[in-house]
Short mmCIF file of C-alpha atoms and ligand atoms in Angstrom, two decimals:
data_model
loop_
_atom_site.label_atom_id
_atom_site.label_comp_id
_atom_site.label_asym_id
_atom_site.label_seq_id
_atom_site.Cartn_x
_atom_site.Cartn_y
_atom_site.Cartn_z
CA MET A 1 -32.63 -0.18 -25.91
CA ASP A 2 -29.01 -1.17 -25.62
CA ASN A 3 -26.41 0.44 -23.54
CA ARG A 4 -22.96 -0.25 -24.90
CA MET A 5 -21.16 1.74 -22.25
CA MET A 6 -17.67 0.42 -21.60
CA LEU A 7 -15.05 2.54 -19.95
CA SER A 8 -11.70 1.59 -21.44
CA ALA A 9 -9.72 3.52 -18.80
CA PRO A 10 -10.37 5.30 -15.48
CA PRO A 11 -12.50 8.41 -16.11
CA MET A 12 -10.83 11.83 -15.88
CA GLY A 13 -12.58 15.11 -15.16
CA TRP A 14 -13.47 17.84 -12.68
CA ASN A 15 -16.01 17.81 -9.84
CA SER A 16 -17.47 20.76 -7.88
CA TRP A 17 -17.58 19.24 -4.37
CA ASN A 18 -14.08 19.59 -2.90
CA THR A 19 -13.83 23.33 -3.45
CA PHE A 20 -17.35 24.65 -3.99
CA PHE A 21 -19.56 22.55 -1.66
CA ASP A 22 -23.10 23.96 -2.10
CA GLN A 23 -21.89 27.21 -3.75
CA ILE A 24 -22.45 26.02 -7.31
CA ASN A 25 -24.14 27.87 -10.15
CA GLU A 26 -24.30 28.36 -13.91
CA GLU A 27 -21.45 30.83 -14.03
CA LEU A 28 -19.10 28.45 -12.22
CA VAL A 29 -20.02 25.57 -14.54
CA MET A 30 -19.55 27.62 -17.70
CA GLU A 31 -16.29 29.21 -16.56
CA THR A 32 -14.96 25.82 -15.50
CA ALA A 33 -15.88 24.31 -18.87
CA ASP A 34 -14.13 27.19 -20.65
CA THR A 35 -11.06 26.73 -18.45
CA MET A 36 -10.89 22.97 -19.03
CA VAL A 37 -10.58 23.64 -22.74
CA ARG A 38 -8.44 26.79 -22.63
CA GLU A 39 -5.88 25.46 -20.16
CA GLY A 40 -5.42 22.16 -22.02
CA LEU A 41 -7.08 19.95 -19.39
CA LEU A 42 -9.45 18.44 -21.96
CA ALA A 43 -6.51 17.84 -24.30
CA ALA A 44 -4.69 16.09 -21.41
CA GLY A 45 -7.67 13.73 -21.00
CA TYR A 46 -9.98 15.46 -18.48
CA GLN A 47 -13.30 14.94 -20.19
CA TYR A 48 -16.04 15.01 -17.57
CA LEU A 49 -17.37 18.13 -15.87
CA ILE A 50 -19.36 16.87 -12.88
CA ILE A 51 -21.82 18.85 -10.76
CA ASP A 52 -21.93 17.26 -7.30
CA ASP A 53 -24.60 17.52 -4.58
CA CYS A 54 -26.77 20.64 -3.94
CA TRP A 55 -27.88 21.32 -7.54
CA ALA A 56 -31.56 20.47 -6.94
CA THR A 57 -34.49 22.01 -5.11
CA ARG A 58 -35.12 20.66 -1.61
CA GLN A 59 -38.21 18.76 -2.78
CA ARG A 60 -39.29 17.04 -5.97
CA ASP A 61 -41.88 18.88 -8.10
CA ALA A 62 -45.61 18.07 -8.10
CA LYS A 63 -45.06 15.27 -10.63
CA GLY A 64 -42.31 13.72 -8.54
CA ALA A 65 -39.43 14.90 -10.76
CA LEU A 66 -36.07 16.26 -9.64
CA THR A 67 -35.70 19.93 -10.53
CA ALA A 68 -32.73 22.26 -10.63
CA ASP A 69 -32.44 25.01 -8.02
CA PRO A 70 -33.84 28.03 -9.94
CA VAL A 71 -31.44 30.47 -8.29
CA LYS A 72 -28.28 28.45 -8.92
CA PHE A 73 -29.33 27.13 -12.34
CA PRO A 74 -32.03 29.44 -13.78
CA HIS A 75 -31.74 27.85 -17.24
CA GLY A 76 -31.97 24.30 -15.90
CA ILE A 77 -29.68 21.30 -16.12
CA LYS A 78 -30.16 20.61 -19.84
CA ALA A 79 -28.75 24.07 -20.63
CA MET A 80 -25.67 23.20 -18.54
CA ALA A 81 -25.23 19.88 -20.33
CA ASP A 82 -25.63 21.59 -23.71
CA TYR A 83 -23.01 24.19 -22.83
CA VAL A 84 -20.58 21.55 -21.60
CA HIS A 85 -21.15 19.38 -24.69
CA GLY A 86 -20.63 22.44 -26.88
CA LYS A 87 -17.10 22.64 -25.49
CA GLY A 88 -16.38 19.01 -26.43
CA LEU A 89 -16.66 17.86 -22.80
CA LYS A 90 -18.97 15.33 -21.15
CA PHE A 91 -21.46 16.20 -18.45
CA GLY A 92 -21.80 14.59 -15.02
CA LEU A 93 -24.46 14.98 -12.33
CA TYR A 94 -25.01 13.64 -8.81
CA SER A 95 -27.74 11.72 -7.05
CA CYS A 96 -28.01 9.29 -4.17
CA CYS A 97 -29.38 5.76 -3.69
CA GLY A 98 -31.14 6.75 -0.45
CA THR A 99 -34.23 8.87 0.15
CA ARG A 100 -32.11 12.04 0.52
CA THR A 101 -28.65 13.03 -0.69
CA CYS A 102 -25.84 13.50 1.81
CA ALA A 103 -26.55 17.26 1.89
CA ASN A 104 -30.28 16.56 2.33
CA TYR A 105 -31.70 17.09 -1.15
CA PRO A 106 -34.05 14.49 -2.70
CA GLY A 107 -32.40 11.11 -3.41
CA SER A 108 -33.34 8.64 -6.13
CA PHE A 109 -34.56 5.82 -3.87
CA ASP A 110 -37.61 4.25 -5.54
CA HIS A 111 -37.43 6.86 -8.33
CA GLU A 112 -34.49 5.18 -10.10
CA PHE A 113 -36.08 4.52 -13.49
CA SER A 114 -37.83 7.89 -13.82
CA ASP A 115 -34.72 9.76 -12.62
CA ALA A 116 -32.52 7.85 -15.07
CA ALA A 117 -34.90 8.77 -17.90
CA GLN A 118 -34.74 12.40 -16.75
CA PHE A 119 -30.93 12.34 -16.67
CA ALA A 120 -30.93 10.91 -20.21
CA ARG A 121 -33.25 13.69 -21.43
CA TRP A 122 -30.99 16.30 -19.88
CA GLY A 123 -27.92 14.84 -21.62
CA VAL A 124 -26.12 13.45 -18.57
CA ASP A 125 -23.08 11.26 -19.41
CA TYR A 126 -21.91 10.36 -15.89
CA LEU A 127 -23.87 9.87 -12.67
CA LYS A 128 -22.12 10.03 -9.31
CA TYR A 129 -24.39 7.97 -7.09
CA ASP A 130 -24.00 8.38 -3.35
CA ASN A 131 -24.88 6.17 -0.38
CA CYS A 132 -26.63 8.38 2.24
CA PHE A 133 -30.11 7.95 3.78
CA ARG A 134 -30.47 4.37 2.62
CA PRO A 135 -33.30 2.49 4.32
CA ASN A 136 -31.36 0.15 6.58
CA THR A 137 -33.35 -2.89 5.53
CA VAL A 138 -32.09 -2.52 1.95
CA PRO A 139 -28.53 -3.58 1.12
CA SER A 140 -26.42 -1.16 -0.82
CA SER A 141 -25.76 -3.83 -3.48
CA LEU A 142 -29.45 -3.96 -4.46
CA LEU A 143 -29.67 -0.19 -4.90
CA TYR A 144 -26.52 0.05 -7.04
CA ARG A 145 -27.79 -2.85 -9.15
CA ARG A 146 -31.10 -1.07 -9.46
CA MET A 147 -29.67 2.24 -10.68
CA SER A 148 -27.34 0.35 -13.01
CA MET A 149 -30.36 -1.34 -14.53
CA ALA A 150 -32.25 1.95 -14.79
CA LEU A 151 -29.31 3.58 -16.59
CA ARG A 152 -28.89 0.59 -18.89
CA SER A 153 -32.48 1.00 -20.01
CA CYS A 154 -32.61 4.80 -20.26
CA GLY A 155 -31.48 5.05 -23.88
CA ARG A 156 -28.26 6.99 -23.22
CA ASP A 157 -24.74 5.88 -22.34
CA ILE A 158 -24.28 7.03 -18.75
CA VAL A 159 -21.32 6.11 -16.55
CA LEU A 160 -22.44 4.89 -13.12
CA ALA A 161 -19.93 6.15 -10.56
CA ALA A 162 -20.94 4.37 -7.34
CA CYS A 163 -19.97 6.55 -4.38
CA GLN A 164 -20.11 3.73 -1.86
CA TRP A 165 -17.20 4.69 0.50
CA GLY A 166 -15.85 1.14 0.80
CA THR A 167 -18.46 -0.29 3.15
CA GLU A 168 -20.10 -3.76 2.94
CA ASP A 169 -17.00 -5.14 1.13
CA VAL A 170 -18.02 -3.15 -1.95
CA HIS A 171 -14.96 -4.30 -3.92
CA GLN A 172 -16.32 -7.87 -3.80
CA TRP A 173 -19.66 -7.20 -5.52
CA ILE A 174 -19.65 -3.82 -7.23
CA ARG A 175 -18.28 -5.05 -10.58
CA SER A 176 -21.19 -7.48 -10.86
CA SER A 177 -23.70 -4.66 -10.23
CA GLY A 178 -22.77 -3.02 -13.54
CA ALA A 179 -21.28 0.15 -12.00
CA HIS A 180 -18.23 1.61 -13.78
CA THR A 181 -16.34 3.04 -10.80
CA PHE A 182 -16.65 2.58 -7.04
CA ARG A 183 -15.59 4.94 -4.28
CA SER A 184 -13.71 2.77 -1.84
CA THR A 185 -12.93 5.18 1.00
CA PRO A 186 -14.44 7.91 3.18
CA ASP A 187 -14.23 11.48 1.84
CA ILE A 188 -10.78 12.83 1.08
CA GLN A 189 -9.51 15.93 2.88
CA ASP A 190 -6.93 18.45 1.74
CA SER A 191 -4.18 17.07 3.99
CA TRP A 192 -1.20 14.75 3.66
CA ARG A 193 -2.63 12.54 6.37
CA SER A 194 -5.83 11.92 4.39
CA ILE A 195 -3.93 11.22 1.15
CA ALA A 196 -1.57 8.75 2.84
CA SER A 197 -4.38 7.01 4.69
CA ILE A 198 -6.53 6.53 1.54
CA ALA A 199 -3.58 5.20 -0.48
CA THR A 200 -2.52 2.83 2.30
CA SER A 201 -6.07 1.52 2.73
CA GLN A 202 -6.31 0.53 -0.96
CA MET A 203 -2.87 -1.10 -1.41
CA GLU A 204 -4.22 -4.62 -0.92
CA LYS A 205 -7.35 -4.04 -3.05
CA GLN A 206 -5.61 -3.37 -6.34
CA ALA A 207 -6.67 -6.65 -7.88
CA TYR A 208 -10.33 -5.58 -7.79
CA SER A 209 -9.86 -2.59 -10.09
CA GLY A 210 -9.60 -2.88 -13.85
CA PRO A 211 -11.26 -2.39 -17.22
CA GLY A 212 -15.00 -1.89 -16.86
CA CYS A 213 -15.00 -1.03 -13.13
CA TYR A 214 -12.36 1.11 -11.43
CA ASN A 215 -11.53 1.69 -7.77
CA ASP A 216 -12.21 5.39 -7.17
CA MET A 217 -9.96 6.68 -4.38
CA ASP A 218 -11.91 9.98 -4.38
CA MET A 219 -11.44 13.30 -6.06
CA LEU A 220 -8.03 14.94 -6.18
CA VAL A 221 -7.13 17.70 -3.74
CA VAL A 222 -4.14 18.75 -5.87
CA GLY A 223 -3.94 22.54 -6.01
CA MET A 224 -6.41 23.32 -3.22
CA TYR A 225 -3.72 24.68 -0.84
CA GLY A 226 -6.16 24.72 2.07
CA LYS A 227 -8.60 26.98 0.21
CA GLY A 228 -12.17 26.26 -0.79
CA LEU A 229 -15.69 26.64 0.57
CA ASN A 230 -16.06 23.05 1.75
CA PRO A 231 -15.33 22.92 5.50
CA GLU A 232 -15.16 19.11 5.36
CA THR A 233 -12.42 19.05 2.71
CA SER A 234 -10.45 22.24 3.36
CA VAL A 235 -8.45 21.35 6.43
CA GLY A 236 -5.07 22.98 5.98
CA GLY A 237 -3.67 22.04 2.59
CA CYS A 238 -0.54 20.31 1.34
CA THR A 239 2.82 21.19 -0.16
CA ASP A 240 3.50 20.83 -3.88
CA GLU A 241 5.67 17.81 -3.06
CA GLU A 242 2.69 16.17 -1.34
CA TYR A 243 0.30 17.02 -4.18
CA GLN A 244 2.78 15.50 -6.63
CA THR A 245 2.91 12.29 -4.57
CA HIS A 246 -0.90 12.25 -4.33
CA PHE A 247 -1.23 12.50 -8.11
CA ALA A 248 1.43 9.82 -8.71
CA LEU A 249 -0.31 7.42 -6.28
CA TRP A 250 -3.74 7.91 -7.86
CA ALA A 251 -2.19 7.51 -11.33
CA MET A 252 -0.29 4.34 -10.48
CA MET A 253 -3.16 2.81 -8.52
CA GLY A 254 -5.55 3.21 -11.46
CA SER A 255 -7.99 5.58 -9.74
CA PRO A 256 -10.23 7.92 -11.72
CA LEU A 257 -8.51 11.32 -11.90
CA ILE A 258 -11.17 13.86 -10.96
CA ILE A 259 -9.81 17.35 -10.25
CA GLY A 260 -11.24 19.06 -7.17
CA CYS A 261 -9.54 22.47 -7.08
CA ASP A 262 -10.68 25.77 -8.60
CA ILE A 263 -9.03 25.44 -12.00
CA ARG A 264 -9.91 29.03 -12.91
CA THR A 265 -7.20 30.21 -10.53
CA MET A 266 -4.83 27.22 -10.52
CA THR A 267 -1.11 27.86 -10.26
CA ASP A 268 1.38 26.83 -12.95
CA LYS A 269 2.63 24.10 -10.60
CA THR A 270 -0.88 22.71 -10.12
CA LYS A 271 -1.38 22.62 -13.87
CA GLU A 272 1.99 20.94 -14.35
CA ILE A 273 1.11 18.21 -11.82
CA LEU A 274 -2.38 17.64 -13.25
CA THR A 275 -1.30 17.50 -16.89
CA ASN A 276 1.77 15.28 -16.47
CA ARG A 277 1.51 13.25 -19.67
CA ASP A 278 3.77 10.42 -18.46
CA LEU A 279 1.76 9.84 -15.26
CA ILE A 280 -1.55 10.14 -17.13
CA ALA A 281 -0.34 7.53 -19.64
CA ILE A 282 0.41 5.16 -16.75
CA ASN A 283 -3.08 5.74 -15.32
CA GLN A 284 -4.76 5.25 -18.71
CA ASP A 285 -2.69 2.22 -19.74
CA PRO A 286 -5.08 -0.06 -21.69
CA GLU A 287 -4.61 -3.17 -19.53
CA CYS A 288 -5.21 -1.20 -16.31
CA ARG A 289 -3.26 -3.67 -14.16
CA GLY A 290 -3.02 -2.78 -10.50
CA PRO A 291 0.53 -2.37 -9.16
CA TYR A 292 2.19 -4.65 -6.63
CA ARG A 293 3.94 -3.22 -3.59
CA LEU A 294 7.47 -4.02 -2.45
CA SER A 295 8.52 -3.03 1.03
CA VAL A 296 11.85 -1.40 1.76
CA TYR A 297 14.13 -3.13 4.27
CA GLY A 298 14.45 -1.14 7.50
CA ASN A 299 11.96 1.59 6.52
CA PRO A 300 8.28 0.75 7.09
CA ASP A 301 7.20 4.15 5.71
CA ALA A 302 8.84 3.66 2.31
CA PHE A 303 7.75 1.36 -0.48
CA VAL A 304 7.97 0.72 -4.20
CA LEU A 305 4.98 0.22 -6.52
CA VAL A 306 5.48 -1.74 -9.73
CA LYS A 307 2.83 -1.69 -12.45
CA SER A 308 3.08 -3.82 -15.59
CA LEU A 309 2.18 -1.78 -18.65
CA SER A 310 0.56 -3.11 -21.79
CA ASN A 311 3.58 -2.42 -24.05
CA GLY A 312 5.90 -4.58 -21.93
CA GLU A 313 7.32 -1.70 -19.90
CA TYR A 314 6.97 -1.16 -16.15
CA ALA A 315 5.94 1.90 -14.18
CA ILE A 316 8.01 1.95 -11.00
CA GLY A 317 7.22 4.40 -8.20
CA PHE A 318 9.47 5.04 -5.20
CA PHE A 319 7.43 6.47 -2.32
CA ASN A 320 8.52 7.90 1.01
CA PHE A 321 5.67 8.46 3.50
CA SER A 322 8.05 9.31 6.36
CA ASP A 323 8.78 12.83 7.61
CA VAL A 324 12.46 12.82 6.57
CA ALA A 325 14.18 12.20 3.24
CA ALA A 326 15.12 8.54 2.75
CA ARG A 327 16.80 6.21 0.29
CA VAL A 328 14.17 3.94 -1.24
CA SER A 329 15.89 0.97 -2.80
CA LEU A 330 14.64 -1.52 -5.33
CA ASN A 331 16.54 -4.70 -5.99
CA PHE A 332 15.53 -5.75 -9.51
CA TRP A 333 15.66 -9.34 -8.31
CA ASP A 334 12.45 -8.61 -6.37
CA MET A 335 10.70 -7.73 -9.63
CA GLY A 336 11.76 -11.02 -11.20
CA LEU A 337 14.88 -9.79 -13.00
CA SER A 338 17.52 -12.36 -12.14
CA VAL A 339 21.24 -11.72 -12.51
CA SER A 340 21.46 -14.63 -14.97
CA SER A 341 18.93 -12.90 -17.26
CA GLU A 342 21.68 -10.60 -18.57
CA CYS A 343 19.07 -7.87 -18.68
CA ALA A 344 18.89 -4.43 -17.10
CA LEU A 345 16.34 -1.62 -16.98
CA ARG A 346 16.38 1.63 -18.92
CA PHE A 347 14.78 4.40 -16.81
CA HIS A 348 12.69 7.34 -18.02
CA ASP A 349 11.79 9.86 -15.29
CA CYS A 350 8.04 10.56 -15.43
CA ILE A 351 8.24 13.75 -13.39
CA SER A 352 11.26 15.53 -14.94
CA HIS A 353 10.63 13.71 -18.28
CA GLU A 354 14.38 13.05 -18.57
CA GLU A 355 16.18 9.85 -19.57
CA LEU A 356 18.18 8.31 -16.75
CA GLY A 357 19.88 5.61 -18.79
CA VAL A 358 20.38 1.95 -17.98
CA GLN A 359 20.45 0.80 -14.35
CA ARG A 360 21.76 -2.61 -13.25
CA GLU A 361 20.56 -4.87 -10.43
CA ILE A 362 19.57 -2.13 -8.02
CA PHE A 363 18.24 1.41 -8.03
CA ALA A 364 18.01 3.42 -4.84
CA PRO A 365 17.02 7.08 -5.25
CA THR A 366 16.87 9.45 -2.31
CA VAL A 367 13.25 10.49 -1.98
CA ALA A 368 12.09 13.64 -0.17
CA ALA A 369 9.81 13.43 2.89
CA HIS A 370 6.24 12.69 1.67
CA GLY A 371 7.76 12.59 -1.83
CA CYS A 372 8.02 10.19 -4.72
CA GLN A 373 9.90 9.41 -7.88
CA VAL A 374 8.21 7.59 -10.73
CA TYR A 375 9.91 5.99 -13.72
CA ARG A 376 8.84 4.20 -16.84
CA CYS A 377 11.27 1.32 -17.39
CA ARG A 378 12.08 -0.89 -20.34
CA ILE A 379 13.94 -4.20 -20.13
CA VAL A 380 17.13 -4.09 -22.20
CA GLU A 381 19.81 -6.66 -22.94
CA ASP A 382 22.94 -6.09 -20.87
CA HIS A 383 25.73 -8.58 -21.60
CA PRO A 384 28.84 -8.38 -19.40
C1 GLA B 1 -20.65 12.30 0.26
C2 GLA B 1 -19.65 11.94 -0.85
C3 GLA B 1 -18.91 13.20 -1.28
C4 GLA B 1 -19.89 14.26 -1.75
C5 GLA B 1 -20.94 14.54 -0.67
C6 GLA B 1 -22.06 15.41 -1.17
O1 GLA B 1 -20.00 12.69 1.43
O2 GLA B 1 -18.77 10.94 -0.43
O3 GLA B 1 -17.98 12.89 -2.30
O4 GLA B 1 -20.53 13.83 -2.93
O5 GLA B 1 -21.52 13.33 -0.17
O6 GLA B 1 -23.01 15.67 -0.18
#
């Protein structure tokens, strides 16, 4: 059996954990699937509907198989996958490489091949694979390799989303394990502090993400506004400005875009942020090059990210992590555009979707506290 799975861009979807914790059930899954289609999230690229931890019974059945919690999912997991597929979406499920999951349900340790076969029979397209309760004599790399092998032989194309949290230098070896994405940080929280800390921690690891295996900076908290049933995630909430910056960072840094809010009640602003076609196009750019970071003279909390796009354009993001508005300046010289080139940059604003025209030598927008501005820029001839 072959598995020809190749992810040509970071996966996009929705996951139950950030908002719903263990309060998941059939109704939530079906309503979320309906909403993904009705509200245009599928059309914007959000394909995967992923059920996180707490879907199973506390113990395996008499034959050693994982079974769905009969109260939460009375019709079983296959019925959920069928419903989700019927909407044109793909279906994701969760397990763990240790003996138990992080919320203490059965893990797949030493059941990898039979669990993978079970997931294939149910119609799973994406497996989030966590890192709790791992026997401490067994390195994480062996267990991700093992599940990758099990999925590659299960007869169905299943994305392996390694939820490894960035330990054991995961970025160094995860691509070779066969996994398609790798969580590189501890769990995100619905706060500006958590967003800024995750983004900062991955700035120097951009070269490790790319086609085939993407650095997963964790699920989005956009639109949670401090609500949700997960006490670990819901810690106060963010402003729309901060959610916008969060989304722009994840887009520019090539992370999977996995929505974590309750989309059934999302605000218009949340929907606008999540379906921004210009930022999604930057995230899904075919070459998936990581951006480089330029610092801003005199302001350690401001920086510019520059990402080369496959059509010759550049995505340029101006970020201000400080608590007051600041000018964030980019000297085009620092991107490689010399004065003698007789070239300039034409700017398209990816948040307002307006054309800004041609800018020469330097561009220095004022950026709100915790804010950003992102442009798509084309090199144009500019003779004096
Ligand atoms: C870990 C993961 C989270 C979530 C929970 C579920 O903490 O990092 O994303 O899947 O487990 O228990």
